[in-house]
CSV table of C-alpha atoms and ligand atoms in Angstrom, one decimal:
chain,number,residue,atom,x,y,z
A,23,MET,CA,49.0,138.6,-16.0
A,24,THR,CA,51.9,137.2,-15.5
A,25,LYS,CA,53.7,134.9,-17.2
A,26,THR,CA,54.9,131.5,-17.0
A,27,PRO,CA,58.4,131.2,-18.3
A,28,ARG,CA,59.3,127.9,-16.4
A,29,GLY,CA,58.4,124.3,-16.4
A,30,ARG,CA,58.8,122.1,-13.0
A,31,ASP,CA,62.9,121.9,-12.9
A,32,GLU,CA,63.2,124.5,-10.7
A,33,TRP,CA,62.2,125.1,-7.2
A,34,ALA,CA,59.9,128.3,-6.0
A,35,VAL,CA,61.1,127.9,-2.2
A,36,ILE,CA,59.1,129.9,0.1
A,37,THR,CA,59.4,130.7,3.8
A,38,GLY,CA,56.3,130.6,6.1
A,39,ALA,CA,54.3,129.3,3.9
A,40,ASN,CA,51.6,128.1,6.0
A,41,ARG,CA,49.2,130.6,6.0
A,42,GLY,CA,48.7,134.2,5.1
A,43,LEU,CA,50.9,136.2,1.8
A,44,GLY,CA,52.6,133.2,2.1
A,45,ARG,CA,50.8,130.4,1.1
A,46,ALA,CA,49.0,132.8,-1.6
A,47,VAL,CA,52.8,133.0,-3.3
A,48,ALA,CA,53.2,129.5,-2.9
A,49,GLU,CA,50.0,128.7,-4.8
A,50,ALA,CA,50.0,131.0,-7.7
A,51,LEU,CA,53.7,129.9,-8.8
A,52,GLY,CA,52.9,126.3,-8.2
A,53,ARG,CA,50.0,127.0,-10.7
A,54,SER,CA,52.7,129.4,-12.8
A,55,GLY,CA,54.7,125.7,-13.1
A,56,PHE,CA,57.5,125.9,-10.7
A,57,ARG,CA,58.4,123.3,-8.4
A,58,VAL,CA,57.6,124.3,-4.9
A,59,LEU,CA,59.0,123.7,-1.6
A,60,VAL,CA,56.3,125.1,1.0
A,61,GLY,CA,58.5,126.0,4.1
A,62,ALA,CA,56.6,126.4,7.2
A,63,ARG,CA,56.9,125.5,11.0
A,64,ASP,CA,53.8,124.3,11.4
A,65,GLN,CA,53.9,121.1,8.9
A,66,ALA,CA,50.3,120.2,9.3
A,67,GLY,CA,49.3,123.6,8.0
A,68,GLY,CA,52.3,123.5,4.8
A,69,ASP,CA,51.2,120.2,4.2
A,70,ALA,CA,48.0,121.7,3.7
A,71,VAL,CA,49.0,124.0,1.3
A,72,ALA,CA,51.9,121.8,-0.9
A,73,ALA,CA,48.4,119.1,-0.9
A,74,ALA,CA,46.2,122.1,-2.6
A,75,ILE,CA,49.0,123.1,-5.1
A,76,ARG,CA,49.4,119.2,-6.4
A,77,GLU,CA,45.5,119.1,-6.0
A,78,GLU,CA,45.7,122.2,-9.2
A,79,GLY,CA,47.7,120.3,-10.9
A,80,GLY,CA,51.1,121.6,-9.6
A,81,THR,CA,54.4,120.1,-8.1
A,82,ALA,CA,54.8,120.6,-4.2
A,83,GLU,CA,56.3,119.5,-0.8
A,84,CYS,CA,56.0,120.7,2.4
A,85,LEU,CA,59.6,121.2,4.5
A,86,PRO,CA,59.0,121.4,8.0
A,87,LEU,CA,61.1,124.5,8.3
A,88,ASP,CA,61.5,127.4,11.5
A,89,ILE,CA,64.5,129.9,10.0
A,90,THR,CA,65.8,130.0,13.0
A,91,ASP,CA,66.4,126.7,13.7
A,92,GLU,CA,69.9,125.5,12.2
A,93,ASP,CA,69.1,121.9,12.0
A,94,ALA,CA,66.1,122.7,10.3
A,95,LEU,CA,68.6,124.7,7.4
A,96,ALA,CA,70.8,121.8,7.4
A,97,ARG,CA,67.4,119.4,6.4
A,98,LEU,CA,66.8,122.2,3.4
A,99,VAL,CA,70.1,122.1,2.2
A,100,ALA,CA,70.1,118.5,1.9
A,101,ARG,CA,66.5,118.2,0.5
A,102,LEU,CA,67.8,120.5,-2.4
A,103,SER,CA,71.6,118.9,-2.7
A,104,GLU,CA,69.4,115.4,-3.2
A,105,SER,CA,66.7,117.0,-5.5
A,106,GLY,CA,69.8,117.9,-8.3
A,107,VAL,CA,67.5,121.1,-9.4
A,108,PRO,CA,67.9,124.8,-8.8
A,109,VAL,CA,66.1,127.0,-6.9
A,110,ALA,CA,64.7,129.9,-9.5
A,111,VAL,CA,62.5,131.7,-6.3
A,112,LEU,CA,63.1,132.5,-2.9
A,113,VAL,CA,60.5,134.3,-0.9
A,114,ASN,CA,61.7,135.1,1.9
A,115,ASN,CA,58.3,136.1,3.3
A,116,ALA,CA,58.4,134.4,7.0
A,117,GLY,CA,58.4,137.5,9.2
A,118,ILE,CA,56.9,138.7,13.2
A,119,TYR,CA,55.4,142.1,14.1
A,120,PRO,CA,55.4,141.8,17.6
A,121,GLU,CA,54.9,145.2,18.1
A,122,SER,CA,51.1,144.5,16.3
A,123,PRO,CA,48.2,144.7,18.6
A,124,ARG,CA,47.1,141.1,17.2
A,125,SER,CA,50.6,139.8,17.9
A,126,HIS,CA,51.8,141.0,21.0
A,127,GLY,CA,50.8,139.6,24.4
A,128,PRO,CA,50.2,140.9,27.6
A,129,ASP,CA,54.2,141.1,27.9
A,130,VAL,CA,55.1,143.2,25.5
A,131,ASP,CA,55.1,146.8,25.7
A,132,PRO,CA,55.2,148.0,22.1
A,133,ASP,CA,55.9,151.7,23.4
A,134,PRO,CA,59.6,152.6,21.5
A,135,LEU,CA,60.9,154.0,24.8
A,136,ARG,CA,59.6,150.8,26.9
A,137,VAL,CA,60.0,148.1,24.4
A,138,SER,CA,62.1,145.3,25.6
A,139,PRO,CA,65.8,144.5,24.4
A,140,THR,CA,64.1,140.5,24.1
A,141,VAL,CA,61.3,141.9,21.4
A,142,LEU,CA,63.6,143.8,19.5
A,143,ILE,CA,65.8,140.6,19.5
A,144,GLU,CA,63.3,138.8,18.6
A,145,SER,CA,62.0,140.7,15.7
A,146,PHE,CA,65.9,141.3,13.9
A,147,ARG,CA,66.4,137.3,14.5
A,148,ILE,CA,63.9,136.4,12.6
A,149,ASN,CA,62.8,139.1,10.1
A,150,ALA,CA,66.5,140.2,9.4
A,151,VAL,CA,68.9,137.1,10.3
A,152,GLY,CA,66.9,134.4,9.2
A,153,ALA,CA,65.7,135.8,5.7
A,154,VAL,CA,70.0,136.0,5.8
A,155,ARG,CA,70.5,132.6,6.9
A,156,ILE,CA,68.4,131.3,3.8
A,157,ILE,CA,69.9,133.1,1.2
A,158,GLN,CA,73.4,132.5,2.4
A,159,VAL,CA,72.0,128.4,2.7
A,160,LEU,CA,70.7,128.5,-0.7
A,161,ALA,CA,73.8,130.6,-2.4
A,162,PRO,CA,74.6,127.3,-4.0
A,163,PHE,CA,71.7,126.3,-5.5
A,164,PHE,CA,71.0,129.6,-7.6
A,165,ARG,CA,71.4,130.0,-11.2
A,166,THR,CA,71.5,132.9,-13.2
A,167,GLY,CA,68.1,134.9,-13.3
A,168,SER,CA,67.2,133.8,-10.4
A,169,ARG,CA,65.8,135.9,-7.9
A,170,ILE,CA,65.5,136.4,-4.0
A,171,LEU,CA,62.3,138.6,-3.0
A,172,ASN,CA,62.8,139.3,0.6
A,173,VAL,CA,59.4,140.6,2.0
A,174,SER,CA,59.7,144.1,3.3
A,175,SER,CA,57.0,146.5,4.3
A,176,GLN,CA,56.6,150.2,3.5
A,177,MET,CA,57.3,150.6,7.2
A,178,ALA,CA,61.0,149.8,6.5
A,179,SER,CA,61.2,152.6,4.5
A,180,LEU,CA,63.7,155.5,6.2
A,181,SER,CA,62.5,158.5,4.1
A,182,ARG,CA,58.4,157.6,5.3
A,183,MET,CA,59.6,156.4,8.7
A,184,THR,CA,57.4,157.5,12.0
A,185,GLY,CA,56.9,156.8,15.3
A,186,GLY,CA,56.4,153.4,16.7
A,187,SER,CA,57.3,149.5,16.3
A,188,LEU,CA,60.8,149.9,17.0
A,189,GLY,CA,61.6,146.4,16.2
A,190,TYR,CA,59.5,146.0,13.6
A,191,ARG,CA,60.7,148.9,11.8
A,192,MET,CA,64.3,148.5,12.4
A,193,SER,CA,64.5,144.4,11.5
A,194,LYS,CA,62.8,145.2,8.3
A,195,THR,CA,65.1,148.0,7.3
A,196,ALA,CA,67.8,145.6,8.4
A,197,LEU,CA,66.3,143.4,6.1
A,198,ASN,CA,66.4,146.2,3.1
A,199,ALA,CA,70.3,146.7,3.6
A,200,ALA,CA,70.6,142.5,3.2
A,201,THR,CA,68.6,143.2,-0.4
A,202,ARG,CA,71.4,146.1,-1.2
A,203,VAL,CA,74.8,144.0,0.1
A,204,PHE,CA,73.4,140.9,-1.3
A,205,ALA,CA,72.2,142.7,-4.7
A,206,GLN,CA,76.6,143.5,-5.0
A,207,VAL,CA,77.5,139.7,-3.7
A,208,PHE,CA,75.5,137.9,-6.6
A,209,ALA,CA,75.8,140.8,-9.3
A,210,ASP,CA,78.1,138.9,-11.2
A,211,ARG,CA,76.2,135.6,-10.6
A,212,GLY,CA,73.3,137.3,-12.4
A,213,ILE,CA,71.2,136.8,-9.4
A,214,LEU,CA,68.3,139.0,-8.3
A,215,VAL,CA,67.8,140.5,-5.1
A,216,ASN,CA,65.1,142.8,-4.6
A,217,SER,CA,62.9,144.0,-1.7
A,218,VAL,CA,58.9,144.1,-1.8
A,219,SER,CA,56.8,145.8,0.7
A,220,PRO,CA,53.3,143.9,-0.2
A,221,GLY,CA,51.2,147.2,1.1
A,222,TRP,CA,48.8,146.7,4.4
A,223,VAL,CA,46.9,143.5,3.7
A,224,ARG,CA,44.3,141.5,5.0
A,225,THR,CA,45.9,138.8,7.2
A,226,HIS,CA,46.2,137.5,10.2
A,227,MET,CA,49.9,140.4,11.2
A,228,GLY,CA,47.6,142.8,8.5
A,229,GLY,CA,43.9,142.3,10.4
A,230,PRO,CA,40.9,142.9,9.1
A,231,SER,CA,40.9,146.3,9.0
A,232,ALA,CA,43.6,146.6,6.1
A,233,PRO,CA,42.8,147.9,2.7
A,234,ARG,CA,44.5,145.3,0.7
A,235,SER,CA,43.3,141.6,-0.2
A,236,ILE,CA,46.2,138.8,-0.3
A,237,GLU,CA,45.9,139.2,-4.2
A,238,GLU,CA,46.8,142.8,-4.0
A,239,GLY,CA,49.6,141.7,-1.7
A,240,ILE,CA,51.1,139.4,-3.1
A,241,ASP,CA,50.6,141.0,-7.2
A,242,THR,CA,54.4,142.5,-7.0
A,243,LEU,CA,56.1,139.3,-5.7
A,244,VAL,CA,54.3,137.2,-8.2
A,245,TRP,CA,54.9,139.3,-11.4
A,246,MET,CA,59.0,139.7,-10.2
A,247,ALA,CA,59.2,135.7,-9.7
A,248,THR,CA,57.4,134.9,-13.3
A,249,ASP,CA,58.4,137.6,-15.4
A,250,PRO,CA,60.6,136.5,-17.5
A,251,ASP,CA,61.6,139.6,-18.8
A,252,PHE,CA,62.4,141.1,-15.4
A,253,LYS,CA,66.2,142.2,-14.5
A,254,GLU,CA,66.2,144.9,-11.7
A,255,SER,CA,68.3,144.1,-8.9
A,256,GLY,CA,68.9,146.1,-5.3
A,257,PHE,CA,65.7,147.8,-5.2
A,258,PHE,CA,62.5,148.8,-3.3
A,259,TRP,CA,59.0,147.7,-4.5
A,260,GLN,CA,55.3,148.2,-4.1
A,261,ASP,CA,52.4,147.9,-6.8
A,262,ARG,CA,55.2,147.0,-9.6
A,263,LYS,CA,57.2,150.5,-8.9
A,264,LYS,CA,60.4,151.4,-7.3
A,265,ILE,CA,59.4,153.5,-3.8
A,266,ASP,CA,62.1,155.1,-1.7
A,267,TRP,CA,64.6,153.6,0.6
B,4,NAP,N1,49.7,141.3,6.3
B,4,NAP,C1,50.3,142.8,6.1
B,4,NAP,O1,50.0,144.2,6.4
B,4,NAP,C2,52.2,143.0,5.1
B,4,NAP,C3,52.9,144.4,5.6
B,4,NAP,C4,53.6,144.1,5.0
B,4,NAP,C5,54.8,143.4,5.0
B,4,NAP,N2,54.0,142.3,5.4
B,4,NAP,C6,55.0,141.2,5.5
B,4,NAP,O2,54.7,140.0,4.9
B,4,NAP,C7,55.1,138.8,5.6
B,4,NAP,C8,54.1,138.0,5.7
B,4,NAP,O3,52.9,138.5,6.2
B,4,NAP,P1,51.9,138.1,6.5
B,4,NAP,O4,50.9,139.3,6.6
B,4,NAP,O5,51.3,136.9,5.4
B,4,NAP,O6,51.1,137.2,8.1
B,4,NAP,P2,51.5,136.0,8.7
B,4,NAP,O7,49.8,135.6,8.3
B,4,NAP,O8,50.9,136.1,10.3
B,4,NAP,O9,52.2,135.2,8.3
B,4,NAP,C9,53.5,135.0,8.8
B,4,NAP,C10,54.2,133.8,8.3
B,4,NAP,O10,56.0,133.5,8.6
B,4,NAP,C11,55.8,132.6,9.6
B,4,NAP,N3,57.0,133.1,11.0
B,4,NAP,C12,57.2,133.6,11.7
B,4,NAP,N4,58.4,133.3,12.1
B,4,NAP,C13,58.7,132.0,11.3
B,4,NAP,C14,60.0,131.5,11.9
B,4,NAP,N5,60.7,131.6,12.6
B,4,NAP,N6,60.2,130.5,11.0
B,4,NAP,C15,59.3,130.5,9.9
B,4,NAP,N7,58.4,130.8,9.3
B,4,NAP,C16,57.5,132.3,10.4
B,4,NAP,C17,54.7,132.2,10.5
B,4,NAP,O11,54.3,130.5,10.8
B,4,NAP,P3,53.4,130.4,12.0
B,4,NAP,O12,52.2,130.2,11.6
B,4,NAP,O13,53.9,128.9,12.2
B,4,NAP,O14,53.6,131.6,13.1
B,4,NAP,C18,53.6,133.1,9.1
B,4,NAP,O15,53.1,131.5,8.4
B,4,NAP,C19,55.9,139.2,6.8
B,4,NAP,O16,57.5,139.2,6.3
B,4,NAP,C20,55.5,140.3,7.0
B,4,NAP,O17,56.1,141.3,7.9
B,4,NAP,C21,53.3,142.3,5.9
């Protein structure tokens, strides 16, 4: 059971919250009492998530947010400034897996020996640089005890690295590097930064054969976002336990 430590005077910002793990985290944090900012580039989908949270008695709004769009980031900053409310939780969830059989079109060759620079750069642009840009623009809005949760993958673990999915693996490993760097950058402000692997989950990205439910996939994220006793920073987590980088 997660605790409900905070009132509705603090934001939980979730990127890619229109579906999959992001949607489920947004709804769970809405139930925990956060004011939820549903970041979604699909505004209709994001609006539906915000409405579902409000129907359950929570507070939520959708902000159209492509994390690679600097104009969208400026609108995010403007909305947070206008609210005067700090960001207690950022879930850097938006991500792509372009080499996945469920994602790539006929123009993507997933073989590491042939995968195109375009695919590699796009992986970095969204999974690593996009997440870093969100952290950079939200930096003024965090307060002591805020949590930054970077949704990574066990496929980014260098100690377990195997072949395939080069762009996805490299970009999520870069995201893990950002976790370490920002944990240090924010240490004196008491802001906690961690990477979380949800495991292999039945979403659009994970596909129907994945062993985990969405509920299982978000458990560690919701725990880290809501447990007032959680004080760790600069680590990689799965199933509420630290795992090797
Ligand atoms: N499912 C798994 O097995 C698994 C395992 C390890 C890690 N993860 C990670 O978990 C996170 C969520 O994945 P999921 O399984 O829920 O997959 P999903 O259903 O494919 O959802 C991905 C989300 O990211 C959004 N997104 C992609 N690019 C974006 C951008 N430039 N700006 C804003 N949003 C963007 C998508 O928006 P659109 O709807 O507009 O495309 C969608 O909301 C990802 O970071 C993924 O790498 C998943």
